[in-house]
Amino acid sequence: MNRIKYTLCRLGVLFALFLGLIALLSVNPVISSASAAATDEIAIPPLTQRVTDLTSTLAAEQVSALESKLQAFEQTKGSQIAVLILPTTQPDDISQYSIRLADTWKIGRKSVGDGVILLVAKNDHKLRIEIGRGLEGAIPDIYARRIIAENIAPLLKQGDMNGGLNAGIDKIISLISGEDLPPPPKQAANIGMSFENQLAFFIVGCLVVGAFLSKVFGRFLGSATTGGVVGSLTWLLAGAVGTSLLVGFLGFIFTLFIPALFSGGGRGGAYYGGGFGGGSSGGSGFSSGGGDFGGGGASGDW
């Protein structure tokens, strides 16, 4: 009797394992297909400028002109507008891809949410205007839909990508311009100096001011005061706290240690200061302000 029970138990275990194997084999294709679908998603391109054309549809001068228009608008109003042209968003539909794009790029100011993304999928003949949370009142979904249908799509049907983008952006700019938004941050004064001249001005200024203040307050306190002076001047010109703190710190370090390199003699042993990188490059780099999106906007085709 015990042997029969033991045999039945073994058969039950084997049957359960068999059912588990069948279930695993039936689920595996679903997992594999889902995994494949995920890997087939079109990647989000890095944000390096306001106008990104992955199809080479626009000429270089057209991209530059549109970039300048969006930059000038951001400097005067504070809101950010970005354009992306890519071949396709498949397997995502354009609204799904646009949300992924908005979540990655974060166009607009963080505390304001005043960003807009104009997305064009050229081969799909689809486009979308994605509206930041802070602009959903200025550009409600019905307005975005009309901009696509009345301003952009007719020109795209004629093969005029540049004309369509500019017509749509001009309308978007006009709607945002009428909105009461916080002013943009103060821009650094443009005094017509190249980066090399600005660097030379910084070095000479630190040496002159630092030498005077070091005689008055001593080397360390004088260097600290020099850092405070150049940091305060930077804040007055640029209005950026982070940049001001960085410049002030560099002014302090520069004034404290650089004169020692040329003082000769010394206390035995050379000073090996850490090298300083060259800050931000002089290129046309662009970064977003951390804006957020809530799904507002509209899609269309041509």
PDB file of C-alpha atoms in Angstrom:
ATOM      1  CA  MET A   1       0.000   0.000   0.000  1.00  0.00           C
ATOM      2  CA  ASN A   2       2.813   2.361   0.880  1.00  0.00           C
ATOM      3  CA  ARG A   3       4.531   1.559  -2.426  1.00  0.00           C
ATOM      4  CA  ILE A   4       1.362   2.475  -4.348  1.00  0.00           C
ATOM      5  CA  LYS A   5       1.107   5.800  -2.498  1.00  0.00           C
ATOM      6  CA  TYR A   6       4.783   6.508  -3.195  1.00  0.00           C
ATOM      7  CA  THR A   7       4.351   5.735  -6.903  1.00  0.00           C
ATOM      8  CA  LEU A   8       1.255   7.943  -7.167  1.00  0.00           C
ATOM      9  CA  CYS A   9       3.104  10.752  -5.420  1.00  0.00           C
ATOM     10  CA  ARG A  10       5.983  10.523  -7.874  1.00  0.00           C
ATOM     11  CA  LEU A  11       3.573  10.523 -10.808  1.00  0.00           C
ATOM     12  CA  GLY A  12       1.857  13.598  -9.378  1.00  0.00           C
ATOM     13  CA  VAL A  13       5.153  15.448  -9.058  1.00  0.00           C
ATOM     14  CA  LEU A  14       6.158  14.514 -12.600  1.00  0.00           C
ATOM     15  CA  PHE A  15       2.774  15.630 -13.926  1.00  0.00           C
ATOM     16  CA  ALA A  16       3.086  18.968 -12.115  1.00  0.00           C
ATOM     17  CA  LEU A  17       6.553  19.481 -13.577  1.00  0.00           C
ATOM     18  CA  PHE A  18       5.187  18.626 -17.019  1.00  0.00           C
ATOM     19  CA  LEU A  19       2.411  21.205 -16.688  1.00  0.00           C
ATOM     20  CA  GLY A  20       4.936  23.771 -15.471  1.00  0.00           C
ATOM     21  CA  LEU A  21       7.149  23.137 -18.486  1.00  0.00           C
ATOM     22  CA  ILE A  22       4.220  23.577 -20.866  1.00  0.00           C
ATOM     23  CA  ALA A  23       3.262  26.832 -19.140  1.00  0.00           C
ATOM     24  CA  LEU A  24       6.831  28.120 -19.359  1.00  0.00           C
ATOM     25  CA  LEU A  25       7.070  27.300 -23.058  1.00  0.00           C
ATOM     26  CA  SER A  26       3.776  29.030 -23.758  1.00  0.00           C
ATOM     27  CA  VAL A  27       4.752  32.193 -21.878  1.00  0.00           C
ATOM     28  CA  ASN A  28       8.308  32.415 -23.240  1.00  0.00           C
ATOM     29  CA  PRO A  29       7.284  33.585 -26.746  1.00  0.00           C
ATOM     30  CA  VAL A  30       5.261  36.387 -25.171  1.00  0.00           C
ATOM     31  CA  ILE A  31       8.248  37.452 -23.069  1.00  0.00           C
ATOM     32  CA  SER A  32      10.554  37.208 -26.060  1.00  0.00           C
ATOM     33  CA  SER A  33       8.264  39.247 -28.271  1.00  0.00           C
ATOM     34  CA  ALA A  34       7.812  41.905 -25.572  1.00  0.00           C
ATOM     35  CA  SER A  35      11.571  42.032 -25.086  1.00  0.00           C
ATOM     36  CA  ALA A  36      12.123  42.368 -28.808  1.00  0.00           C
ATOM     37  CA  ALA A  37       9.531  45.128 -29.005  1.00  0.00           C
ATOM     38  CA  ALA A  38      11.294  47.018 -26.213  1.00  0.00           C
ATOM     39  CA  THR A  39      14.655  46.763 -27.926  1.00  0.00           C
ATOM     40  CA  ASP A  40      13.118  47.872 -31.233  1.00  0.00           C
ATOM     41  CA  GLU A  41      12.011  51.206 -29.761  1.00  0.00           C
ATOM     42  CA  ILE A  42      13.484  54.231 -31.493  1.00  0.00           C
ATOM     43  CA  ALA A  43      16.052  55.731 -29.141  1.00  0.00           C
ATOM     44  CA  ILE A  44      15.700  59.286 -27.879  1.00  0.00           C
ATOM     45  CA  PRO A  45      18.512  61.382 -29.402  1.00  0.00           C
ATOM     46  CA  PRO A  46      20.667  63.478 -27.070  1.00  0.00           C
ATOM     47  CA  LEU A  47      19.638  67.089 -26.640  1.00  0.00           C
ATOM     48  CA  THR A  48      22.475  69.227 -28.013  1.00  0.00           C
ATOM     49  CA  GLN A  49      20.603  72.053 -29.725  1.00  0.00           C
ATOM     50  CA  ARG A  50      17.105  73.414 -30.171  1.00  0.00           C
ATOM     51  CA  VAL A  51      16.680  72.064 -33.705  1.00  0.00           C
ATOM     52  CA  THR A  52      17.619  68.428 -34.362  1.00  0.00           C
ATOM     53  CA  ASP A  53      17.136  67.086 -37.893  1.00  0.00           C
ATOM     54  CA  LEU A  54      17.959  63.383 -38.139  1.00  0.00           C
ATOM     55  CA  THR A  55      16.696  63.229 -41.733  1.00  0.00           C
ATOM     56  CA  SER A  56      18.956  65.927 -43.239  1.00  0.00           C
ATOM     57  CA  THR A  57      15.846  67.530 -44.732  1.00  0.00           C
ATOM     58  CA  LEU A  58      16.752  71.055 -43.684  1.00  0.00           C
ATOM     59  CA  ALA A  59      19.780  72.832 -45.083  1.00  0.00           C
ATOM     60  CA  ALA A  60      22.443  73.901 -42.604  1.00  0.00           C
ATOM     61  CA  GLU A  61      21.521  77.570 -42.961  1.00  0.00           C
ATOM     62  CA  GLN A  62      17.849  76.749 -42.344  1.00  0.00           C
ATOM     63  CA  VAL A  63      18.711  74.901 -39.140  1.00  0.00           C
ATOM     64  CA  SER A  64      20.912  77.806 -38.049  1.00  0.00           C
ATOM     65  CA  ALA A  65      18.208  80.395 -38.748  1.00  0.00           C
ATOM     66  CA  LEU A  66      15.566  78.417 -36.868  1.00  0.00           C
ATOM     67  CA  GLU A  67      17.975  77.819 -33.993  1.00  0.00           C
ATOM     68  CA  SER A  68      18.673  81.557 -33.765  1.00  0.00           C
ATOM     69  CA  LYS A  69      14.953  82.354 -33.757  1.00  0.00           C
ATOM     70  CA  LEU A  70      14.272  79.960 -30.884  1.00  0.00           C
ATOM     71  CA  GLN A  71      17.319  81.169 -28.954  1.00  0.00           C
ATOM     72  CA  ALA A  72      16.261  84.805 -29.289  1.00  0.00           C
ATOM     73  CA  PHE A  73      12.749  83.952 -28.111  1.00  0.00           C
ATOM     74  CA  GLU A  74      14.094  82.097 -25.080  1.00  0.00           C
ATOM     75  CA  GLN A  75      16.300  85.042 -24.154  1.00  0.00           C
ATOM     76  CA  THR A  76      13.401  87.501 -24.309  1.00  0.00           C
ATOM     77  CA  LYS A  77      10.543  85.369 -22.935  1.00  0.00           C
ATOM     78  CA  GLY A  78      12.258  82.543 -21.058  1.00  0.00           C
ATOM     79  CA  SER A  79      10.244  79.718 -22.638  1.00  0.00           C
ATOM     80  CA  GLN A  80      12.020  76.944 -24.517  1.00  0.00           C
ATOM     81  CA  ILE A  81      10.926  75.452 -27.845  1.00  0.00           C
ATOM     82  CA  ALA A  82      12.660  72.446 -29.394  1.00  0.00           C
ATOM     83  CA  VAL A  83      12.225  70.771 -32.776  1.00  0.00           C
ATOM     84  CA  LEU A  84      12.975  67.159 -33.672  1.00  0.00           C
ATOM     85  CA  ILE A  85      12.684  65.694 -37.171  1.00  0.00           C
ATOM     86  CA  LEU A  86      13.264  61.955 -37.426  1.00  0.00           C
ATOM     87  CA  PRO A  87      12.388  59.293 -40.021  1.00  0.00           C
ATOM     88  CA  THR A  88       9.888  57.323 -37.904  1.00  0.00           C
ATOM     89  CA  THR A  89       8.688  56.719 -34.368  1.00  0.00           C
ATOM     90  CA  GLN A  90       7.592  53.120 -35.037  1.00  0.00           C
ATOM     91  CA  PRO A  91       6.805  50.850 -33.250  1.00  0.00           C
ATOM     92  CA  ASP A  92       5.583  53.702 -31.007  1.00  0.00           C
ATOM     93  CA  ASP A  93       2.880  55.946 -32.336  1.00  0.00           C
ATOM     94  CA  ILE A  94       3.902  59.570 -32.395  1.00  0.00           C
ATOM     95  CA  SER A  95       2.124  60.495 -29.144  1.00  0.00           C
ATOM     96  CA  GLN A  96       3.840  57.675 -27.227  1.00  0.00           C
ATOM     97  CA  TYR A  97       7.244  58.634 -28.594  1.00  0.00           C
ATOM     98  CA  SER A  98       6.566  62.305 -27.891  1.00  0.00           C
ATOM     99  CA  ILE A  99       5.893  61.591 -24.211  1.00  0.00           C
ATOM    100  CA  ARG A 100       9.147  59.616 -23.956  1.00  0.00           C
ATOM    101  CA  LEU A 101      10.924  62.487 -25.669  1.00  0.00           C
ATOM    102  CA  ALA A 102       9.404  65.092 -23.352  1.00  0.00           C
ATOM    103  CA  ASP A 103      10.259  63.062 -20.248  1.00  0.00           C
ATOM    104  CA  THR A 104      13.868  62.758 -21.444  1.00  0.00           C
ATOM    105  CA  TRP A 105      14.531  66.234 -22.798  1.00  0.00           C
ATOM    106  CA  LYS A 106      12.553  68.175 -20.144  1.00  0.00           C
ATOM    107  CA  ILE A 107      12.233  71.290 -22.286  1.00  0.00           C
ATOM    108  CA  GLY A 108      11.149  74.433 -20.423  1.00  0.00           C
ATOM    109  CA  ARG A 109      11.911  75.906 -17.027  1.00  0.00           C
ATOM    110  CA  LYS A 110      11.591  73.584 -14.061  1.00  0.00           C
ATOM    111  CA  SER A 111       9.415  75.823 -11.927  1.00  0.00           C
ATOM    112  CA  VAL A 112       7.346  77.091 -14.853  1.00  0.00           C
ATOM    113  CA  GLY A 113       6.867  74.157 -17.230  1.00  0.00           C
ATOM    114  CA  ASP A 114       6.917  76.455 -20.254  1.00  0.00           C
ATOM    115  CA  GLY A 115       8.381  74.126 -22.853  1.00  0.00           C
ATOM    116  CA  VAL A 116       7.097  73.109 -26.281  1.00  0.00           C
ATOM    117  CA  ILE A 117       8.345  70.300 -28.521  1.00  0.00           C
ATOM    118  CA  LEU A 118       7.508  70.151 -32.221  1.00  0.00           C
ATOM    119  CA  LEU A 119       8.036  66.564 -33.373  1.00  0.00           C
ATOM    120  CA  VAL A 120       7.940  65.465 -37.023  1.00  0.00           C
ATOM    121  CA  ALA A 121       8.118  61.830 -38.171  1.00  0.00           C
ATOM    122  CA  LYS A 122       8.904  62.395 -41.835  1.00  0.00           C
ATOM    123  CA  ASN A 123       8.415  58.899 -43.278  1.00  0.00           C
ATOM    124  CA  ASP A 124       5.252  58.365 -41.222  1.00  0.00           C
ATOM    125  CA  HIS A 125       3.821  61.733 -42.349  1.00  0.00           C
ATOM    126  CA  LYS A 126       2.959  62.388 -38.708  1.00  0.00           C
ATOM    127  CA  LEU A 127       3.667  65.335 -36.439  1.00  0.00           C
ATOM    128  CA  ARG A 128       2.876  66.400 -32.901  1.00  0.00           C
ATOM    129  CA  ILE A 129       3.059  69.488 -30.743  1.00  0.00           C
ATOM    130  CA  GLU A 130       3.799  68.584 -27.112  1.00  0.00           C
ATOM    131  CA  ILE A 131       2.859  71.320 -24.646  1.00  0.00           C
ATOM    132  CA  GLY A 132       4.430  71.810 -21.212  1.00  0.00           C
ATOM    133  CA  ARG A 133       2.171  71.985 -18.159  1.00  0.00           C
ATOM    134  CA  GLY A 134       2.699  75.703 -17.717  1.00  0.00           C
ATOM    135  CA  LEU A 135       1.545  76.497 -21.268  1.00  0.00           C
ATOM    136  CA  GLU A 136      -1.579  74.334 -21.440  1.00  0.00           C
ATOM    137  CA  GLY A 137      -3.653  77.467 -20.833  1.00  0.00           C
ATOM    138  CA  ALA A 138      -1.891  79.515 -23.509  1.00  0.00           C
ATOM    139  CA  ILE A 139      -1.913  76.662 -26.043  1.00  0.00           C
ATOM    140  CA  PRO A 140      -4.841  74.324 -25.306  1.00  0.00           C
ATOM    141  CA  ASP A 141      -5.129  71.098 -27.284  1.00  0.00           C
ATOM    142  CA  ILE A 142      -7.591  72.597 -29.756  1.00  0.00           C
ATOM    143  CA  TYR A 143      -5.145  75.419 -30.555  1.00  0.00           C
ATOM    144  CA  ALA A 144      -2.308  72.953 -31.071  1.00  0.00           C
ATOM    145  CA  ARG A 145      -4.536  70.937 -33.408  1.00  0.00           C
ATOM    146  CA  ARG A 146      -5.370  74.057 -35.436  1.00  0.00           C
ATOM    147  CA  ILE A 147      -1.704  75.053 -35.697  1.00  0.00           C
ATOM    148  CA  ILE A 148      -0.956  71.640 -37.186  1.00  0.00           C
ATOM    149  CA  ALA A 149      -3.917  71.658 -39.568  1.00  0.00           C
ATOM    150  CA  GLU A 150      -3.790  75.295 -40.661  1.00  0.00           C
ATOM    151  CA  ASN A 151      -0.162  76.411 -40.369  1.00  0.00           C
ATOM    152  CA  ILE A 152       2.134  73.398 -40.651  1.00  0.00           C
ATOM    153  CA  ALA A 153       0.471  70.555 -42.573  1.00  0.00           C
ATOM    154  CA  PRO A 154      -0.422  72.535 -45.740  1.00  0.00           C
ATOM    155  CA  LEU A 155       3.229  73.473 -46.286  1.00  0.00           C
ATOM    156  CA  LEU A 156       4.476  69.972 -45.474  1.00  0.00           C
ATOM    157  CA  LYS A 157       2.121  68.616 -48.137  1.00  0.00           C
ATOM    158  CA  GLN A 158       3.933  70.879 -50.597  1.00  0.00           C
ATOM    159  CA  GLY A 159       7.292  69.490 -49.476  1.00  0.00           C
ATOM    160  CA  ASP A 160       8.244  72.712 -47.684  1.00  0.00           C
ATOM    161  CA  MET A 161       9.524  71.403 -44.350  1.00  0.00           C
ATOM    162  CA  ASN A 162      11.316  74.626 -43.449  1.00  0.00           C
ATOM    163  CA  GLY A 163       8.302  76.777 -44.253  1.00  0.00           C
ATOM    164  CA  GLY A 164       5.950  74.531 -42.303  1.00  0.00           C
ATOM    165  CA  LEU A 165       8.149  74.471 -39.209  1.00  0.00           C
ATOM    166  CA  ASN A 166       8.627  78.229 -39.221  1.00  0.00           C
ATOM    167  CA  ALA A 167       4.909  78.883 -39.731  1.00  0.00           C
ATOM    168  CA  GLY A 168       4.026  76.645 -36.810  1.00  0.00           C
ATOM    169  CA  ILE A 169       6.717  78.031 -34.543  1.00  0.00           C
ATOM    170  CA  ASP A 170       5.747  81.626 -35.334  1.00  0.00           C
ATOM    171  CA  LYS A 171       2.185  80.846 -34.251  1.00  0.00           C
ATOM    172  CA  ILE A 172       3.389  79.086 -31.095  1.00  0.00           C
ATOM    173  CA  ILE A 173       5.638  82.037 -30.250  1.00  0.00           C
ATOM    174  CA  SER A 174       2.759  84.494 -30.699  1.00  0.00           C
ATOM    175  CA  LEU A 175       0.563  82.508 -28.292  1.00  0.00           C
ATOM    176  CA  ILE A 176       3.282  82.183 -25.648  1.00  0.00           C
ATOM    177  CA  SER A 177       4.173  85.871 -25.971  1.00  0.00           C
ATOM    178  CA  GLY A 178       0.702  86.816 -24.724  1.00  0.00           C
ATOM    179  CA  GLU A 179       1.052  84.672 -21.612  1.00  0.00           C
ATOM    180  CA  ASP A 180       2.061  86.177 -18.267  1.00  0.00           C
ATOM    181  CA  LEU A 181       5.189  84.186 -17.410  1.00  0.00           C
ATOM    182  CA  PRO A 182       8.143  84.810 -15.091  1.00  0.00           C
ATOM    183  CA  PRO A 183      10.865  86.833 -16.811  1.00  0.00           C
ATOM    184  CA  PRO A 184      13.918  85.018 -18.166  1.00  0.00           C
ATOM    185  CA  PRO A 185      17.098  84.986 -16.076  1.00  0.00           C
ATOM    186  CA  LYS A 186      19.421  87.911 -16.604  1.00  0.00           C
ATOM    187  CA  GLN A 187      21.851  87.378 -19.441  1.00  0.00           C
ATOM    188  CA  ALA A 188      25.529  88.111 -19.104  1.00  0.00           C
ATOM    189  CA  ALA A 189      26.418  91.468 -20.577  1.00  0.00           C
ATOM    190  CA  ASN A 190      27.862  91.174 -24.047  1.00  0.00           C
ATOM    191  CA  ILE A 191      30.923  93.395 -24.087  1.00  0.00           C
ATOM    192  CA  GLY A 192      32.218  92.100 -27.394  1.00  0.00           C
ATOM    193  CA  MET A 193      35.102  90.114 -25.902  1.00  0.00           C
ATOM    194  CA  SER A 194      36.284  86.741 -27.089  1.00  0.00           C
ATOM    195  CA  PHE A 195      36.806  83.909 -24.599  1.00  0.00           C
ATOM    196  CA  GLU A 196      40.581  84.455 -24.754  1.00  0.00           C
ATOM    197  CA  ASN A 197      40.183  88.146 -23.911  1.00  0.00           C
ATOM    198  CA  GLN A 198      37.757  87.359 -21.087  1.00  0.00           C
ATOM    199  CA  LEU A 199      40.233  84.841 -19.656  1.00  0.00           C
ATOM    200  CA  ALA A 200      43.073  87.371 -19.861  1.00  0.00           C
ATOM    201  CA  PHE A 201      40.869  89.997 -18.208  1.00  0.00           C
ATOM    202  CA  PHE A 202      40.034  87.530 -15.408  1.00  0.00           C
ATOM    203  CA  ILE A 203      43.693  86.638 -14.802  1.00  0.00           C
ATOM    204  CA  VAL A 204      44.962  90.217 -14.820  1.00  0.00           C
ATOM    205  CA  GLY A 205      42.049  91.366 -12.652  1.00  0.00           C
ATOM    206  CA  CYS A 206      42.697  88.650 -10.072  1.00  0.00           C
ATOM    207  CA  LEU A 207      46.416  89.413  -9.970  1.00  0.00           C
ATOM    208  CA  VAL A 208      45.963  93.166  -9.588  1.00  0.00           C
ATOM    209  CA  VAL A 209      43.082  93.056  -7.100  1.00  0.00           C
ATOM    210  CA  GLY A 210      44.607  90.085  -5.276  1.00  0.00           C
ATOM    211  CA  ALA A 211      48.000  91.754  -4.906  1.00  0.00           C
ATOM    212  CA  PHE A 212      46.408  94.861  -3.414  1.00  0.00           C
ATOM    213  CA  LEU A 213      44.068  93.015  -1.047  1.00  0.00           C
ATOM    214  CA  SER A 214      46.797  90.576   0.014  1.00  0.00           C
ATOM    215  CA  LYS A 215      48.940  93.491   1.184  1.00  0.00           C
ATOM    216  CA  VAL A 216      46.006  94.883   3.146  1.00  0.00           C
ATOM    217  CA  PHE A 217      44.554  91.686   4.639  1.00  0.00           C
ATOM    218  CA  GLY A 218      47.298  89.116   4.215  1.00  0.00           C
ATOM    219  CA  ARG A 219      47.653  86.392   1.600  1.00  0.00           C
ATOM    220  CA  PHE A 220      44.828  84.030   2.591  1.00  0.00           C
ATOM    221  CA  LEU A 221      42.243  86.627   3.617  1.00  0.00           C
ATOM    222  CA  GLY A 222      43.156  88.796   0.633  1.00  0.00           C
ATOM    223  CA  SER A 223      42.657  85.876  -1.741  1.00  0.00           C
ATOM    224  CA  ALA A 224      39.302  85.082  -0.135  1.00  0.00           C
ATOM    225  CA  THR A 225      38.233  88.716  -0.498  1.00  0.00           C
ATOM    226  CA  THR A 226      39.317  88.684  -4.156  1.00  0.00           C
ATOM    227  CA  GLY A 227      37.187  85.595  -4.751  1.00  0.00           C
ATOM    228  CA  GLY A 228      34.235  87.353  -3.169  1.00  0.00           C
ATOM    229  CA  VAL A 229      34.734  90.414  -5.368  1.00  0.00           C
ATOM    230  CA  VAL A 230      34.939  88.532  -8.686  1.00  0.00           C
ATOM    231  CA  GLY A 231      32.073  86.248  -7.644  1.00  0.00           C
ATOM    232  CA  SER A 232      29.874  89.238  -6.824  1.00  0.00           C
ATOM    233  CA  LEU A 233      30.696  90.904 -10.139  1.00  0.00           C
ATOM    234  CA  THR A 234      29.798  87.710 -11.963  1.00  0.00           C
ATOM    235  CA  TRP A 235      26.458  87.537 -10.156  1.00  0.00           C
ATOM    236  CA  LEU A 236      25.680  91.157 -11.064  1.00  0.00           C
ATOM    237  CA  LEU A 237      26.453  90.493 -14.736  1.00  0.00           C
ATOM    238  CA  ALA A 238      25.053  86.994 -15.192  1.00  0.00           C
ATOM    239  CA  GLY A 239      22.530  86.613 -12.399  1.00  0.00           C
ATOM    240  CA  ALA A 240      23.487  82.950 -11.973  1.00  0.00           C
ATOM    241  CA  VAL A 241      24.321  81.899  -8.429  1.00  0.00           C
ATOM    242  CA  GLY A 242      26.072  78.651  -9.392  1.00  0.00           C
ATOM    243  CA  THR A 243      28.314  80.353 -11.937  1.00  0.00           C
ATOM    244  CA  SER A 244      29.086  83.156  -9.490  1.00  0.00           C
ATOM    245  CA  LEU A 245      30.154  80.702  -6.787  1.00  0.00           C
ATOM    246  CA  LEU A 246      32.360  78.821  -9.247  1.00  0.00           C
ATOM    247  CA  VAL A 247      34.049  81.980 -10.535  1.00  0.00           C
ATOM    248  CA  GLY A 248      34.528  83.241  -6.985  1.00  0.00           C
ATOM    249  CA  PHE A 249      36.134  79.959  -5.928  1.00  0.00           C
ATOM    250  CA  LEU A 250      38.441  79.982  -8.960  1.00  0.00           C
ATOM    251  CA  GLY A 251      39.374  83.574  -8.197  1.00  0.00           C
ATOM    252  CA  PHE A 252      40.265  82.602  -4.631  1.00  0.00           C
ATOM    253  CA  ILE A 253      42.377  79.595  -5.708  1.00  0.00           C
ATOM    254  CA  PHE A 254      44.047  81.502  -8.532  1.00  0.00           C
ATOM    255  CA  THR A 255      44.979  84.455  -6.336  1.00  0.00           C
ATOM    256  CA  LEU A 256      46.158  82.248  -3.481  1.00  0.00           C
ATOM    257  CA  PHE A 257      48.429  79.880  -5.401  1.00  0.00           C
ATOM    258  CA  ILE A 258      49.396  81.278  -8.815  1.00  0.00           C
ATOM    259  CA  PRO A 259      51.708  84.033  -7.462  1.00  0.00           C
ATOM    260  CA  ALA A 260      53.640  81.337  -5.572  1.00  0.00           C
ATOM    261  CA  LEU A 261      54.588  79.699  -8.863  1.00  0.00           C
ATOM    262  CA  PHE A 262      56.469  82.801  -9.930  1.00  0.00           C
ATOM    263  CA  SER A 263      57.844  83.864  -6.569  1.00  0.00           C
ATOM    264  CA  GLY A 264      61.044  81.807  -6.916  1.00  0.00           C
ATOM    265  CA  GLY A 265      62.986  80.264  -4.053  1.00  0.00           C
ATOM    266  CA  GLY A 266      60.322  78.953  -1.796  1.00  0.00           C
ATOM    267  CA  ARG A 267      60.289  76.594   1.071  1.00  0.00           C
ATOM    268  CA  GLY A 268      61.813  73.581  -0.585  1.00  0.00           C
ATOM    269  CA  GLY A 269      59.812  71.645  -3.089  1.00  0.00           C
ATOM    270  CA  ALA A 270      57.639  72.858  -5.885  1.00  0.00           C
ATOM    271  CA  TYR A 271      53.878  73.320  -5.692  1.00  0.00           C
ATOM    272  CA  TYR A 272      51.964  71.116  -8.090  1.00  0.00           C
ATOM    273  CA  GLY A 273      48.542  72.658  -8.454  1.00  0.00           C
ATOM    274  CA  GLY A 274      45.636  70.752  -9.912  1.00  0.00           C
ATOM    275  CA  GLY A 275      44.784  71.703 -13.463  1.00  0.00           C
ATOM    276  CA  PHE A 276      41.574  73.513 -14.150  1.00  0.00           C
ATOM    277  CA  GLY A 277      39.437  72.535 -17.103  1.00  0.00           C
ATOM    278  CA  GLY A 278      38.283  75.167 -19.506  1.00  0.00           C
ATOM    279  CA  GLY A 279      34.729  75.603 -18.208  1.00  0.00           C
ATOM    280  CA  SER A 280      32.037  75.377 -20.812  1.00  0.00           C
ATOM    281  CA  SER A 281      33.135  75.085 -24.397  1.00  0.00           C
ATOM    282  CA  GLY A 282      32.507  77.971 -26.726  1.00  0.00           C
ATOM    283  CA  GLY A 283      30.247  75.837 -28.900  1.00  0.00           C
ATOM    284  CA  SER A 284      26.510  76.171 -29.406  1.00  0.00           C
ATOM    285  CA  GLY A 285      25.601  73.696 -26.670  1.00  0.00           C
ATOM    286  CA  PHE A 286      22.015  73.760 -25.406  1.00  0.00           C
ATOM    287  CA  SER A 287      20.482  72.273 -22.297  1.00  0.00           C
ATOM    288  CA  SER A 288      16.925  72.165 -21.054  1.00  0.00           C
ATOM    289  CA  GLY A 289      15.641  73.800 -17.914  1.00  0.00           C
ATOM    290  CA  GLY A 290      13.974  70.743 -16.361  1.00  0.00           C
ATOM    291  CA  GLY A 291      10.415  71.446 -17.501  1.00  0.00           C
ATOM    292  CA  ASP A 292       7.632  68.902 -17.137  1.00  0.00           C
ATOM    293  CA  PHE A 293       4.822  67.747 -19.417  1.00  0.00           C
ATOM    294  CA  GLY A 294       1.389  66.355 -18.650  1.00  0.00           C
ATOM    295  CA  GLY A 295       0.313  65.038 -22.047  1.00  0.00           C
ATOM    296  CA  GLY A 296      -1.100  68.298 -23.390  1.00  0.00           C
ATOM    297  CA  GLY A 297      -0.849  68.928 -27.111  1.00  0.00           C
ATOM    298  CA  ALA A 298      -2.108  67.459 -30.365  1.00  0.00           C
ATOM    299  CA  SER A 299      -1.078  65.141 -33.180  1.00  0.00           C
ATOM    300  CA  GLY A 300      -1.773  65.323 -36.898  1.00  0.00           C
ATOM    301  CA  ASP A 301      -0.626  64.192 -40.314  1.00  0.00           C
ATOM    302  CA  TRP A 302      -0.137  65.438 -43.836  1.00  0.00           C
TER     303      TRP A 302
END
